[in-house]
Coordinates of C-alpha atoms and ligand atoms in Angstrom, one line a residue:
X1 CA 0.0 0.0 0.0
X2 CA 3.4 2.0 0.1
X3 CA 6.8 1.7 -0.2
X4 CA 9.9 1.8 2.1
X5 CA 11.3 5.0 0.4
X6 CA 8.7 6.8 2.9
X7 CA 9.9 8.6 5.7
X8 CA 9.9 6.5 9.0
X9 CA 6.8 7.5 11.0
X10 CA 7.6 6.3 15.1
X11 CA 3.9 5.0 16.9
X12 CA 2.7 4.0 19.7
X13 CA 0.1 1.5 21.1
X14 CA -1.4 1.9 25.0
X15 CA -4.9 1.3 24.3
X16 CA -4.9 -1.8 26.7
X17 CA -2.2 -4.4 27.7
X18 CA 0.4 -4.1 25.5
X19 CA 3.0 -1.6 25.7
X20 CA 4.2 -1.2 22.3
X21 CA 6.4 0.9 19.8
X22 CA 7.2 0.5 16.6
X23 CA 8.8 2.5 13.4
X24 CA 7.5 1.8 10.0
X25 CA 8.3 3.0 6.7
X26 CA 4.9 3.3 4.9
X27 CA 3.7 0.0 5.5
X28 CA 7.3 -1.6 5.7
X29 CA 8.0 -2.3 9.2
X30 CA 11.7 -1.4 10.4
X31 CA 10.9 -2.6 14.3
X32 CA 7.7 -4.1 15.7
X33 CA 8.2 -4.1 19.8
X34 CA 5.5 -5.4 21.7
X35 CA 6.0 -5.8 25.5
X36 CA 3.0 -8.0 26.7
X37 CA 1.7 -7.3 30.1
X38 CA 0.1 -10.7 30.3
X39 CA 1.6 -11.8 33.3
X40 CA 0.9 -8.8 35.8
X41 CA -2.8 -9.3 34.4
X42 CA -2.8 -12.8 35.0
X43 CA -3.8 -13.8 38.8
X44 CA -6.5 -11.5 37.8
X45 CA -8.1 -13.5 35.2
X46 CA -8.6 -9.8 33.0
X47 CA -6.7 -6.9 32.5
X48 CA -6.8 -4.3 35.7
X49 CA -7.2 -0.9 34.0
X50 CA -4.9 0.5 36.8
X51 CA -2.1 -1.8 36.8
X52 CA -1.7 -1.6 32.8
X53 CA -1.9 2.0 32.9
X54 CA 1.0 2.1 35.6
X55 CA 2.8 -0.7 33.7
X56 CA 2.5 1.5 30.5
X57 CA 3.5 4.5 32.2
X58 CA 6.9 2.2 33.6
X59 CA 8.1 0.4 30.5
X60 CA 6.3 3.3 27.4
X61 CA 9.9 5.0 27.3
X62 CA 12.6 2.0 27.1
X63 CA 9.8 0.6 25.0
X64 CA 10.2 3.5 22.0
X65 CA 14.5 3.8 22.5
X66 CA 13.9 -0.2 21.6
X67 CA 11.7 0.7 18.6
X68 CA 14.4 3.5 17.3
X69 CA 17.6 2.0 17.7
X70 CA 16.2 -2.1 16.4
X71 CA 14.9 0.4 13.3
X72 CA 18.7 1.9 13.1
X73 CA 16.4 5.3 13.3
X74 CA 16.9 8.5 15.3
X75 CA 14.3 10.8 16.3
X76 CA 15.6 13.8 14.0
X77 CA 14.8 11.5 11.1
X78 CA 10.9 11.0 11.8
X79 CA 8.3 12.6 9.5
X80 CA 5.7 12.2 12.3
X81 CA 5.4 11.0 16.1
X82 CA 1.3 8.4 15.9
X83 CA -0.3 6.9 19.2
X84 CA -3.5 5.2 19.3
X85 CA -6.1 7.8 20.6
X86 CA -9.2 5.7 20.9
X87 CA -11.0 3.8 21.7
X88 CA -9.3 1.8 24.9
X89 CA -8.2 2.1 28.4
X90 CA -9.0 5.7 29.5
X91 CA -5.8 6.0 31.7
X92 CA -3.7 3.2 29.4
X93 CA -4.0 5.5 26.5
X94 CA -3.5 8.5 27.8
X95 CA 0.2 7.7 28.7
X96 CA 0.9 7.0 24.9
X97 CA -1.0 9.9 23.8
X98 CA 0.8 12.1 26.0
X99 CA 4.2 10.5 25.0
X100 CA 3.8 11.1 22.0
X101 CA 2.5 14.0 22.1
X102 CA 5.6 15.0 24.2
X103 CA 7.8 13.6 21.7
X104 CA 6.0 15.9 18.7
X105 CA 6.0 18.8 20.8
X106 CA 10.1 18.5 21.8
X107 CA 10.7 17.5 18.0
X108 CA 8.9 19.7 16.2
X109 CA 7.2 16.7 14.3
X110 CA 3.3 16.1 13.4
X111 CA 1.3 14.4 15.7
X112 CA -1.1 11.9 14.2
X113 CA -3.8 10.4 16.2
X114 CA -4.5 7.0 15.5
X115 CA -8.1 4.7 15.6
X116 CA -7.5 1.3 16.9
X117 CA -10.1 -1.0 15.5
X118 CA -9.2 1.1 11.7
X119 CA -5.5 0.4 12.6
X120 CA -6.3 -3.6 13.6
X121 CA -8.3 -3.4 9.8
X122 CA -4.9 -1.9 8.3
X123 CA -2.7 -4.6 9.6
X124 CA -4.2 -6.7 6.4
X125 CA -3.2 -4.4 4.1
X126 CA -0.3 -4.2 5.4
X127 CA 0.6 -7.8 5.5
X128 CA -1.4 -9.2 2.5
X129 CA -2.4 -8.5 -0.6
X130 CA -6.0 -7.1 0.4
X131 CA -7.5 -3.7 -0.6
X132 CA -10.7 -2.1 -0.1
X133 CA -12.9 -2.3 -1.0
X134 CA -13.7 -5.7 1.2
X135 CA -15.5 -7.0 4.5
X136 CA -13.5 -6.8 7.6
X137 CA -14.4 -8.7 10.8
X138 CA -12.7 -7.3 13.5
X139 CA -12.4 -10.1 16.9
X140 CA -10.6 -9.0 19.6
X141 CA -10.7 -9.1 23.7
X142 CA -13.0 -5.8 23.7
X143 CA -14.4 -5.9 20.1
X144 CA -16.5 -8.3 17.7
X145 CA -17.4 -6.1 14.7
X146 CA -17.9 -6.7 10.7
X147 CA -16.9 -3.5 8.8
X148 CA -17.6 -2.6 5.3
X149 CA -14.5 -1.3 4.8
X150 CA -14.1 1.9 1.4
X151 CA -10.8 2.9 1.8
X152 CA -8.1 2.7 4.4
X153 CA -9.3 5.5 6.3
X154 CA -13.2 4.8 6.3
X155 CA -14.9 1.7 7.4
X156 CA -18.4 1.5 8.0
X157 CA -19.7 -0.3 10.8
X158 CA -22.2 -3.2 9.7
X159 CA -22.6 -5.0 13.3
X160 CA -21.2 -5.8 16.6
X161 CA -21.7 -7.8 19.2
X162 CA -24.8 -6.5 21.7
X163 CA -22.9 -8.0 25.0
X164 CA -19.7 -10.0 25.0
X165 CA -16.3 -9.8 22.2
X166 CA -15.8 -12.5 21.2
X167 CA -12.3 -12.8 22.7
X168 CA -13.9 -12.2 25.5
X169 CA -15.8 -15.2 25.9
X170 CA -12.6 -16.8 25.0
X171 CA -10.7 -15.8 28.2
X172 CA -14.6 -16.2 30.3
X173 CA -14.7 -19.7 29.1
X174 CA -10.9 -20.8 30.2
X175 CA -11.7 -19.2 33.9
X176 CA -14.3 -21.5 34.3
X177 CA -12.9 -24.5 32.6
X178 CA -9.9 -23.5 34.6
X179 CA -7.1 -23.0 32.0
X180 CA -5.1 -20.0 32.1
X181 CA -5.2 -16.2 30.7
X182 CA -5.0 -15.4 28.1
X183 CA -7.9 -17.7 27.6
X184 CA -7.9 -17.6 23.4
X185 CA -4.7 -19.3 23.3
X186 CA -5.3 -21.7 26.3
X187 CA -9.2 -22.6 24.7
X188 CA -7.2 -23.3 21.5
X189 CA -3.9 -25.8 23.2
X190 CA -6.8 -27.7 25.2
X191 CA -9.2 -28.4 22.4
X192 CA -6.4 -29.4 20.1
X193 CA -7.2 -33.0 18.8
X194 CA -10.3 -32.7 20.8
X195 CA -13.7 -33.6 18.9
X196 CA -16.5 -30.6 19.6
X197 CA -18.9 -33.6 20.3
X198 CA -21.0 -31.3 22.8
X199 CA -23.4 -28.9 20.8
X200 CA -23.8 -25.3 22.6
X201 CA -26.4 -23.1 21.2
X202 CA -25.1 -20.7 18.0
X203 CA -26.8 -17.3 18.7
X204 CA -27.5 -16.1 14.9
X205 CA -29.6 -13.6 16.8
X206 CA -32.4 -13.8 13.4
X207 CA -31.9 -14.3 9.8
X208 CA -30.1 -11.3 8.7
X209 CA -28.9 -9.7 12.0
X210 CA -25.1 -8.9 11.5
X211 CA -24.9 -8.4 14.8
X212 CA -22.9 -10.7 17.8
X213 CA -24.1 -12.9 21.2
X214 CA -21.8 -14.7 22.7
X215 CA -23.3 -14.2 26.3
X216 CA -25.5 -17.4 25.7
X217 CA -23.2 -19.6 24.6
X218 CA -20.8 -18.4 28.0
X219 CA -24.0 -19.4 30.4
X220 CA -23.9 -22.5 28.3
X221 CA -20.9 -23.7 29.2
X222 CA -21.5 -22.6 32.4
X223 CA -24.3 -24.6 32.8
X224 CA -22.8 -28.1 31.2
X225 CA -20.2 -27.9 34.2
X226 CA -22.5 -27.5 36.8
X227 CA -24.3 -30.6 34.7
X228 CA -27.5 -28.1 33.9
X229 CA -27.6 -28.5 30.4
X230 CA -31.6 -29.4 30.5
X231 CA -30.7 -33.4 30.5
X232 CA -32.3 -33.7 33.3
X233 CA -28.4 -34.3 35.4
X234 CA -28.4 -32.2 38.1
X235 CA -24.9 -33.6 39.6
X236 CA -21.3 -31.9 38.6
X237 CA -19.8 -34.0 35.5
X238 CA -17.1 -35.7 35.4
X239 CA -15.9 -33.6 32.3
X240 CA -13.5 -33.9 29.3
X241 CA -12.4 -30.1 29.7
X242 CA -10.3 -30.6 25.8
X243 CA -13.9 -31.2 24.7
X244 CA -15.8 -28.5 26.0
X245 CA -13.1 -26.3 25.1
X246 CA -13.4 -27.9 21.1
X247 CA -16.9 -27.8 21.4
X248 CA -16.9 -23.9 22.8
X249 CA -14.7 -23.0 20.5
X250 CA -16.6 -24.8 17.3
X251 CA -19.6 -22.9 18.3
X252 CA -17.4 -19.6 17.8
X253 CA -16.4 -20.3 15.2
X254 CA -19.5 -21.0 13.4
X255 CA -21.0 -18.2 14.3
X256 CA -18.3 -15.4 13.0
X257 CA -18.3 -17.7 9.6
X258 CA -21.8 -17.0 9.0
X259 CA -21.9 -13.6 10.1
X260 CA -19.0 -12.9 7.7
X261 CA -20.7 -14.8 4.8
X262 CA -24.3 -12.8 5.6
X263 CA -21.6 -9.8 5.5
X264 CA -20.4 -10.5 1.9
X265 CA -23.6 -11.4 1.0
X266 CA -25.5 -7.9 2.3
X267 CA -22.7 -6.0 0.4
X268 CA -21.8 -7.9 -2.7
X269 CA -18.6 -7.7 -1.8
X270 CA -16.3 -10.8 -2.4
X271 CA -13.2 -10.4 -0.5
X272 CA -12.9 -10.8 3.5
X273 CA -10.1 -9.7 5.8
X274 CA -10.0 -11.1 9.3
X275 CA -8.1 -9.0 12.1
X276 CA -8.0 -8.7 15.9
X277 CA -6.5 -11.0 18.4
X278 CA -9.0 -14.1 17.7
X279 CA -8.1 -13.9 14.1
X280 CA -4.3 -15.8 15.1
X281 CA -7.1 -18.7 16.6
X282 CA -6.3 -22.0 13.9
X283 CA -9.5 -23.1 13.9
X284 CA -11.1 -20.4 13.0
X285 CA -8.5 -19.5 9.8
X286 CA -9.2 -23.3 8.7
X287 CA -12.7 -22.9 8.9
X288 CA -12.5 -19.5 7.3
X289 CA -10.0 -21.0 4.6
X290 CA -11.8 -23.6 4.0
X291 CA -15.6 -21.7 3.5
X292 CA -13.8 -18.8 1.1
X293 CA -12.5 -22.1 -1.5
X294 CA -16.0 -23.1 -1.3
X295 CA -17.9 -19.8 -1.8
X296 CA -15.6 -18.4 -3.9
X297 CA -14.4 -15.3 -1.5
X298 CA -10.4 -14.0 -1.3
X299 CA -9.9 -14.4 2.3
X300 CA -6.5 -12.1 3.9
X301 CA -5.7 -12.9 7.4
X302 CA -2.5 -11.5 8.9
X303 CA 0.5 -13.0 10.5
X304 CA -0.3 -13.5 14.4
X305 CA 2.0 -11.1 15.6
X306 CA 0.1 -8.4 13.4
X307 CA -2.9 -10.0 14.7
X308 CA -3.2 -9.0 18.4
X309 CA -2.1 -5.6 19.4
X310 CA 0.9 -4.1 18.2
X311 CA 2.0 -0.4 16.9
X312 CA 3.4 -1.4 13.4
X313 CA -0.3 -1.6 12.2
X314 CA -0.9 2.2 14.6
X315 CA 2.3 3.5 12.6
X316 CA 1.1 1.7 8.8
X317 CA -1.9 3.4 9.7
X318 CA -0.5 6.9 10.5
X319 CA 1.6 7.1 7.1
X320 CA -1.9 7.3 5.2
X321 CA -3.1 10.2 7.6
X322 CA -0.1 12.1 7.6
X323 CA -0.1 12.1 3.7
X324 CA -3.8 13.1 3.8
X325 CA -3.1 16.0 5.6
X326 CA -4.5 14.8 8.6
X327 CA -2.3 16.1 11.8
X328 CA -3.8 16.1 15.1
X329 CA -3.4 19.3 17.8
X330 CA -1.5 18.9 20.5
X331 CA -4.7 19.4 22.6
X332 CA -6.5 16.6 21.3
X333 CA -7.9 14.1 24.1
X334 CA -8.0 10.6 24.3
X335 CA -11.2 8.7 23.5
X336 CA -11.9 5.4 25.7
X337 CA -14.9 4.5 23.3
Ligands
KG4_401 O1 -6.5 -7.7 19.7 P1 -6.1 -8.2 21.0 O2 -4.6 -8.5 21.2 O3 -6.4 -7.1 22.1 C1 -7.6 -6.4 22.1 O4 -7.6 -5.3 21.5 O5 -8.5 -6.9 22.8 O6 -7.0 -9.4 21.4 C2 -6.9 -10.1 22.6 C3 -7.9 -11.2 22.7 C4 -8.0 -12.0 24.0 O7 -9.3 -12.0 24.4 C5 -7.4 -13.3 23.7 O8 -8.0 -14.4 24.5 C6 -7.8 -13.5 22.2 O9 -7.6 -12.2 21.7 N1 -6.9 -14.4 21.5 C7 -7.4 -15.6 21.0 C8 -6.2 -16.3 20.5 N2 -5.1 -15.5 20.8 C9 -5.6 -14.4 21.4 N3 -8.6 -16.1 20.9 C10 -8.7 -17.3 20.3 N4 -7.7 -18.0 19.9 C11 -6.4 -17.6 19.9 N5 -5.4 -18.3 19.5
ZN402 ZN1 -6.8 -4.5 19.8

């Protein structure tokens, strides 16, 4: 979508539990640093909006002398200073913000202020060959959304999910099955091999809703460990947790391939790009892979670590705003939603 003979653009991504910098070319990526908070979220089964703000606020600037000196780039040379700006952690993102804000103001460089969920959309077009226009479903830990998406900088929303992400149910589902957090990644090592005999309910939520419930499915599971699931057993089972976790997981899965295919269908549009931190789940890019050979759809999915958060999609991103003119002011606030 650009070349590497583009000035490098420095970004940075605080929106929830990952401290990260990176410096991009364009969309060529000179340094990709992600630090994961996972493990002082962990014990907590979620990410504490007060610890990762503190955590980002403790790691942000050795973070961004990482991102400069893996890229072989010094400040001087920047054509712009991008953080995420919405939506997010209120307190997580205003640490970046103000960084680099900070950094824009001591440089003399444009700001650009940067949209998450279009930046998570970007990081296909950065790593594939997909270009609008095309159907983007966006499933993360705080969002489950299908986009039609016109040009890099507009997507329109077509649906989202009325209670739960999707990732989200993910990490509720390990809790109870007693896995570990991240729950995505943990749902996805237990049910591997596993057969998703049991059937939880797929809430479709009518015939041409693009919108997501995952809620259901959650009390579901809920119910099948404390051996509620209207068979009449009222005693704990003695469970296969691999199998619920394949069976969980299948239902998941079914459900964001249909919505994706009613998606394509509502819009005419052929070609489907699947981004956010459930997008590096296997299942779901077999299932996905295997639906687009059968309808006839280009399916892009990026590489894992452009999946889940990361500022290399923030700074792709902030290339295309910069070059359409579109600097923030230093006084511009950070949006949590
Ligand atoms: O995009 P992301 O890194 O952060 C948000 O913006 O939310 O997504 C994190 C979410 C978590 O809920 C995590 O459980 C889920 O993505 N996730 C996965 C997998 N890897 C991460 N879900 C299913 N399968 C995976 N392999
Ligand atoms: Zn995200």
């Amino acid at each position: 979508m650009s070349d590497s003979s583009d000035a490098p653009i420095l970004a940075i991504e605080t929106s929830c539990d990952e401290t990260a910098a990176a410096v991009c070319c364009g969309s060529h990526i000179l340094s990709n640093i992600v630090l994961s908070q996972i493990p002082l979220h962990k014990p907590f089964w979620g990410t504490v909006p007060e610890v990762a703000a503190r955590a980002h606020l403790r790691w942000l600037l050795p973070v961004v002398e990482r991102a400069l000196k893996e890229a072989n780039v010094s400040i001087s040379d920047l054509a712009a200073v991008a953080a995420t700006q919405k939506p997010g952690l209120i307190g997580a993102l205003l640490v970046g913000l103000t960084a680099a804000k900070t950094l824009a103001l001591c440089t003399k460089k444009p700001l650009v202020a940067v949209d998450h969920l279009l930046a998570h959309i970007y990081a296909a077009f950065m790593a594939t060959n997909a270009s609008p226009p095309c159907v983007a479903l966006l499933v993360s830990g705080g969002h489950t959304c299908l986009y039609r998406v016109e040009s890099v900088l507009d997507a329109v929303l077509l649906g989202k999910t009325i209670d739960d992400a999707a990732g989200e149910a993910f990490d509720k589902v390990a809790r109870m099955l007693n896995l570990s957090y991240p729950g995505g990644p943990a749902i996805e090592k237990a049910a591997k091999g596993k057969r998703p005999a049991i059937r939880f309910p797929r809430s479709l939520l009518g015939e041409n809703s693009l919108d997501f419930s995952f809620s259901g499915l959650k009390t579901a599971v809920l119910y099948y460990l404390k051996g509620q699931d209207g068979r009449g057993r009222s005693e704990p089972l003695d469970v296969d947790v691999g199998e619920i976790a394949a069976s969980f997981q299948e239902a998941v899965v079914d459900v964001l391939v249909e919505k994706s295919l009613r998606a394509l269908r509502a819009t005419g549009i052929r070609r489907l790009i699947v981004v956010g931190g459930v997008a590096a789940n296997s299942r779901l890019r077999q299932a996905l892979a295997s639906t687009a050979a059968e309808r006839r759809f280009e399916l892009f999915i990026p590489p894992h670590n452009l999946c889940t958060d990361n500022a290399a999609m923030v700074a792709g991103l902030a290339h295309h705003l910069l070059k359409a003119g579109r600097i923030a002011p230093l006084s511009i606030d950070a949006q949590p939603n």
